PDB file of C-alpha atoms in Angstrom:
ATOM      1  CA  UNK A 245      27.650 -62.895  26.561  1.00 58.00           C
ATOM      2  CA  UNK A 246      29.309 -59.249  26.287  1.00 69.00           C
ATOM      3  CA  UNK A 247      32.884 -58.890  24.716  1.00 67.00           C
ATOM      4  CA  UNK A 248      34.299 -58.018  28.200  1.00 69.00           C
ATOM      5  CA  UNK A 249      33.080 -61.435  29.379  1.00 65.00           C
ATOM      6  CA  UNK A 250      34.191 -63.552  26.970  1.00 66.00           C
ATOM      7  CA  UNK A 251      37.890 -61.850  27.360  1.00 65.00           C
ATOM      8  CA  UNK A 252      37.350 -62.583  30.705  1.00 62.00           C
ATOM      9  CA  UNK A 253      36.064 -66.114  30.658  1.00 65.00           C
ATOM     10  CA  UNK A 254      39.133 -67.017  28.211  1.00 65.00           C
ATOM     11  CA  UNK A 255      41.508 -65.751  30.190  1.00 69.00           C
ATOM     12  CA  UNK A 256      41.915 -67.806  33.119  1.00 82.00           C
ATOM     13  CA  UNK A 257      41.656 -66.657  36.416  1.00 84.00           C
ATOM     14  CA  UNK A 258      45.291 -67.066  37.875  1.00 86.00           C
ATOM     15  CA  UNK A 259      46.795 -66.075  34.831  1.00 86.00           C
ATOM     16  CA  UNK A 260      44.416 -62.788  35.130  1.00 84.00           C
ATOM     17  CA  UNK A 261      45.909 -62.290  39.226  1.00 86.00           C
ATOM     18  CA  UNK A 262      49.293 -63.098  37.908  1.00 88.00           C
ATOM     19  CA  UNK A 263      49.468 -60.318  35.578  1.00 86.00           C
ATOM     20  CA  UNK A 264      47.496 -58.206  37.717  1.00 87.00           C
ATOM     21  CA  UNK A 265      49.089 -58.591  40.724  1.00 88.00           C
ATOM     22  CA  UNK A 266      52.945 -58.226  38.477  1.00 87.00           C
ATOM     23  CA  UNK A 267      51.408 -54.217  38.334  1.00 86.00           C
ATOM     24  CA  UNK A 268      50.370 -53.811  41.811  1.00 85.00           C
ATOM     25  CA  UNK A 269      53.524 -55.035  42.995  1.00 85.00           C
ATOM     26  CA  UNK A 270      55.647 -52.941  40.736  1.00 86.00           C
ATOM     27  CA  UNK A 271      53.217 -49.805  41.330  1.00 86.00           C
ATOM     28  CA  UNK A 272      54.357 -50.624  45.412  1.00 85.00           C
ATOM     29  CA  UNK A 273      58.032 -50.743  44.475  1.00 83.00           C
ATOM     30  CA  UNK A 274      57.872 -47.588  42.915  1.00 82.00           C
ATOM     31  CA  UNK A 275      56.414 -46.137  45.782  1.00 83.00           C
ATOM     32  CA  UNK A 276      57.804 -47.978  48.568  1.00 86.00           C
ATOM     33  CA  UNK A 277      61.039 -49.164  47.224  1.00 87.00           C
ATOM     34  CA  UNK A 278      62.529 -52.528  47.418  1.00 89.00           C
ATOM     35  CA  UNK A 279      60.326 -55.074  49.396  1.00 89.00           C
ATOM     36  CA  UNK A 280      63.575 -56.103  51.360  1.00 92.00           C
ATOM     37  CA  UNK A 281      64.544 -52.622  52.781  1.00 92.00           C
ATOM     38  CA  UNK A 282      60.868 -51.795  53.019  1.00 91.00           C
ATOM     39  CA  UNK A 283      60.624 -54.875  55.531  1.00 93.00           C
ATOM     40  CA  UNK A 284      63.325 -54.451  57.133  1.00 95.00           C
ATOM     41  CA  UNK A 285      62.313 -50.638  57.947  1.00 94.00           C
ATOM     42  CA  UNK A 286      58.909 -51.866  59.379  1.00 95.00           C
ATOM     43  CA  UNK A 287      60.517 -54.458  61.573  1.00 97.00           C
ATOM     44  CA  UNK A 288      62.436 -52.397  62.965  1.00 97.00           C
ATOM     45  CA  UNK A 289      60.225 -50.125  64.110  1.00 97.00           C
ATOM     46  CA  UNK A 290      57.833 -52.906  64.614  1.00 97.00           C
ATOM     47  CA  UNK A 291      60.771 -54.488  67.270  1.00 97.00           C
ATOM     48  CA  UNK A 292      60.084 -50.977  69.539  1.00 97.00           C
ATOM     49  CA  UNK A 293      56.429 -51.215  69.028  1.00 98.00           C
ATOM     50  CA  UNK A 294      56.433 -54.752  70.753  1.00 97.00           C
ATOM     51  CA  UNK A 295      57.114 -53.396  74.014  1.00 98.00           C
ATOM     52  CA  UNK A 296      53.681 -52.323  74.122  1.00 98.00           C
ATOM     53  CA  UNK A 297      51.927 -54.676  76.312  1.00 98.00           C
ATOM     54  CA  UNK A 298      48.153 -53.841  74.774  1.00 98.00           C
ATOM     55  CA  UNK A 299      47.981 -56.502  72.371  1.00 98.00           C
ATOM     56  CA  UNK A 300      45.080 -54.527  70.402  1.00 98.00           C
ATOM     57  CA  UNK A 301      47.002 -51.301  70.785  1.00 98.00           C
ATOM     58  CA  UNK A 302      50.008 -53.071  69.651  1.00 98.00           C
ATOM     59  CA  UNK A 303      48.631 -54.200  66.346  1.00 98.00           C
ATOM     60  CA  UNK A 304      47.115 -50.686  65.670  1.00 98.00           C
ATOM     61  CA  UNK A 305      50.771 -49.157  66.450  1.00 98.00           C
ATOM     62  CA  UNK A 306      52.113 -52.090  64.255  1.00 98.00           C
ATOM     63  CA  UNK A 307      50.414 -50.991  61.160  1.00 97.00           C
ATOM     64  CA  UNK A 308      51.355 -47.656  62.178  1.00 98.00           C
ATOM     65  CA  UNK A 309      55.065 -48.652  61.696  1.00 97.00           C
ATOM     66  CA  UNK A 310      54.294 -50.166  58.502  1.00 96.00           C
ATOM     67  CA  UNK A 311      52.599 -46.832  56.895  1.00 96.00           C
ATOM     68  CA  UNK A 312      56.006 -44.804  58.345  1.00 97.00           C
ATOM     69  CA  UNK A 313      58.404 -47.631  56.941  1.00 95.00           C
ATOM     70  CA  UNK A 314      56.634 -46.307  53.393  1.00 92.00           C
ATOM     71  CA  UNK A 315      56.868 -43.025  53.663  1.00 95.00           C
ATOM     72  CA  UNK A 316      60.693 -42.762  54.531  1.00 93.00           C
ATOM     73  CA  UNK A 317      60.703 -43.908  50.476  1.00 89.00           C
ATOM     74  CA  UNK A 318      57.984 -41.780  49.683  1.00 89.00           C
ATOM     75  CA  UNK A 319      57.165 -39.011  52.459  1.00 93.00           C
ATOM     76  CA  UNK A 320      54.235 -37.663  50.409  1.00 93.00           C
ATOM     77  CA  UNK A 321      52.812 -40.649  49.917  1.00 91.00           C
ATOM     78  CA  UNK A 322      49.146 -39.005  50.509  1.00 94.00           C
ATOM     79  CA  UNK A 323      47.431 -42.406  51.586  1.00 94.00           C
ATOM     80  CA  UNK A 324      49.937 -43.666  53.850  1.00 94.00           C
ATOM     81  CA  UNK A 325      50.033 -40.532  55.653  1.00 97.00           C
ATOM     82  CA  UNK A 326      45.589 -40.991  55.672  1.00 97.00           C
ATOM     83  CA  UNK A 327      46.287 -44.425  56.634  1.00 97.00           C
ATOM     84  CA  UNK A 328      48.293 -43.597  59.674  1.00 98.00           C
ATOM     85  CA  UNK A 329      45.528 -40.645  60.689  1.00 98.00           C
ATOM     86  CA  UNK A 330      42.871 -43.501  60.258  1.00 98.00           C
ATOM     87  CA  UNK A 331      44.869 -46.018  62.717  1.00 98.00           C
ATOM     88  CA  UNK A 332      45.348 -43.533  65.230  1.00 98.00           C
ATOM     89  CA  UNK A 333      41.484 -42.367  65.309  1.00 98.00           C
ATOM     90  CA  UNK A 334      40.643 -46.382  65.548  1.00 98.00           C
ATOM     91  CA  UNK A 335      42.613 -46.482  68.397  1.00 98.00           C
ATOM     92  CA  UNK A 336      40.551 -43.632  69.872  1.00 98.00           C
ATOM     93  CA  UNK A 337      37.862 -45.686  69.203  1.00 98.00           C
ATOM     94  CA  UNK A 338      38.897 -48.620  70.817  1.00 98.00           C
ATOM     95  CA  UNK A 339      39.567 -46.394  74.115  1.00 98.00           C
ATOM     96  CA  UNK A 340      35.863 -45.304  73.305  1.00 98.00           C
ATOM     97  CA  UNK A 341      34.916 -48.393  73.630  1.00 97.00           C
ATOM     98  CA  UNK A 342      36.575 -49.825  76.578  1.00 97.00           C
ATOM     99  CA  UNK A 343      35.721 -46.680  78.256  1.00 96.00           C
ATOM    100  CA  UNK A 344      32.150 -47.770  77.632  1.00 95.00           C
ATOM    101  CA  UNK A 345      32.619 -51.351  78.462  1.00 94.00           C
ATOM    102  CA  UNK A 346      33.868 -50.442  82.133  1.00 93.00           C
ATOM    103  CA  UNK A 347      30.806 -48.152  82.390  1.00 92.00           C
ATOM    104  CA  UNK A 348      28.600 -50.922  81.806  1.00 92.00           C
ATOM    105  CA  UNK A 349      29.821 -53.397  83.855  1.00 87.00           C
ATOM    106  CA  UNK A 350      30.096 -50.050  86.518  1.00 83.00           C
ATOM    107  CA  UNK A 351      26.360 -50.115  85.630  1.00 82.00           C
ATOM    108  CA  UNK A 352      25.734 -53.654  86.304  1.00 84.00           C
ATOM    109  CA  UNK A 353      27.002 -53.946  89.506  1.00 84.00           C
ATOM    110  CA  UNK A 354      24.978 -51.602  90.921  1.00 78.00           C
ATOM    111  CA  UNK A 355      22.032 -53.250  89.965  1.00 72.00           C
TER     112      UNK A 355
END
């Protein structure tokens, strides 16, 4: 068995995800700020965002909230701002797709 492992294999794993997961969620905090004001930020904006009556839309513009919530901490947080860009091109994929959807059935009933 290599070094790596062994270390690994002696360490157990929740102690391993405890320690691990102590950086990630400092790392965050540093970035996001407090988990508190963080969450409060993305439900508020998450409490507009529920007026949308697409539930699938809604959840895209959700996470959407979230990723701006972060970057009033951090505005040039580079991967929230990618994050956002790659919610809103789902949701143009999702209106791809439902676009498509109605076609087909279009197509169906004229057979």
């Amino acid at each position: 068995m290599s070094p790596s492992l062994l270390m690994m294999a002696s360490m157990k794993f929740t102690k391993r995800f405890d320690m691990e997961l102590t950086d990630t969620v400092n790392e965050r905090g540093n970035d996001y700020g407090p988990p508190a004001v963080d969450f409060a930020r993305a439900a508020a904006l998450k409490a507009v965002v529920a007026e949308c009556n697409d539930p699938v839309m809604r959840h895209a513009l959700e996470m959407i909230c979230v990723k701006i919530a972060r970057l009033i901490n951090h505005p040039s947080h580079f991967d929230s701002i990618k994050d956002i860009a790659g919610y809103c091109r789902t949701m143009t994929m999702v209106m791809d797709d439902r676009i498509e959807k109605l076609i087909q059935e279009d197509d169906n009933v004229k057979k």
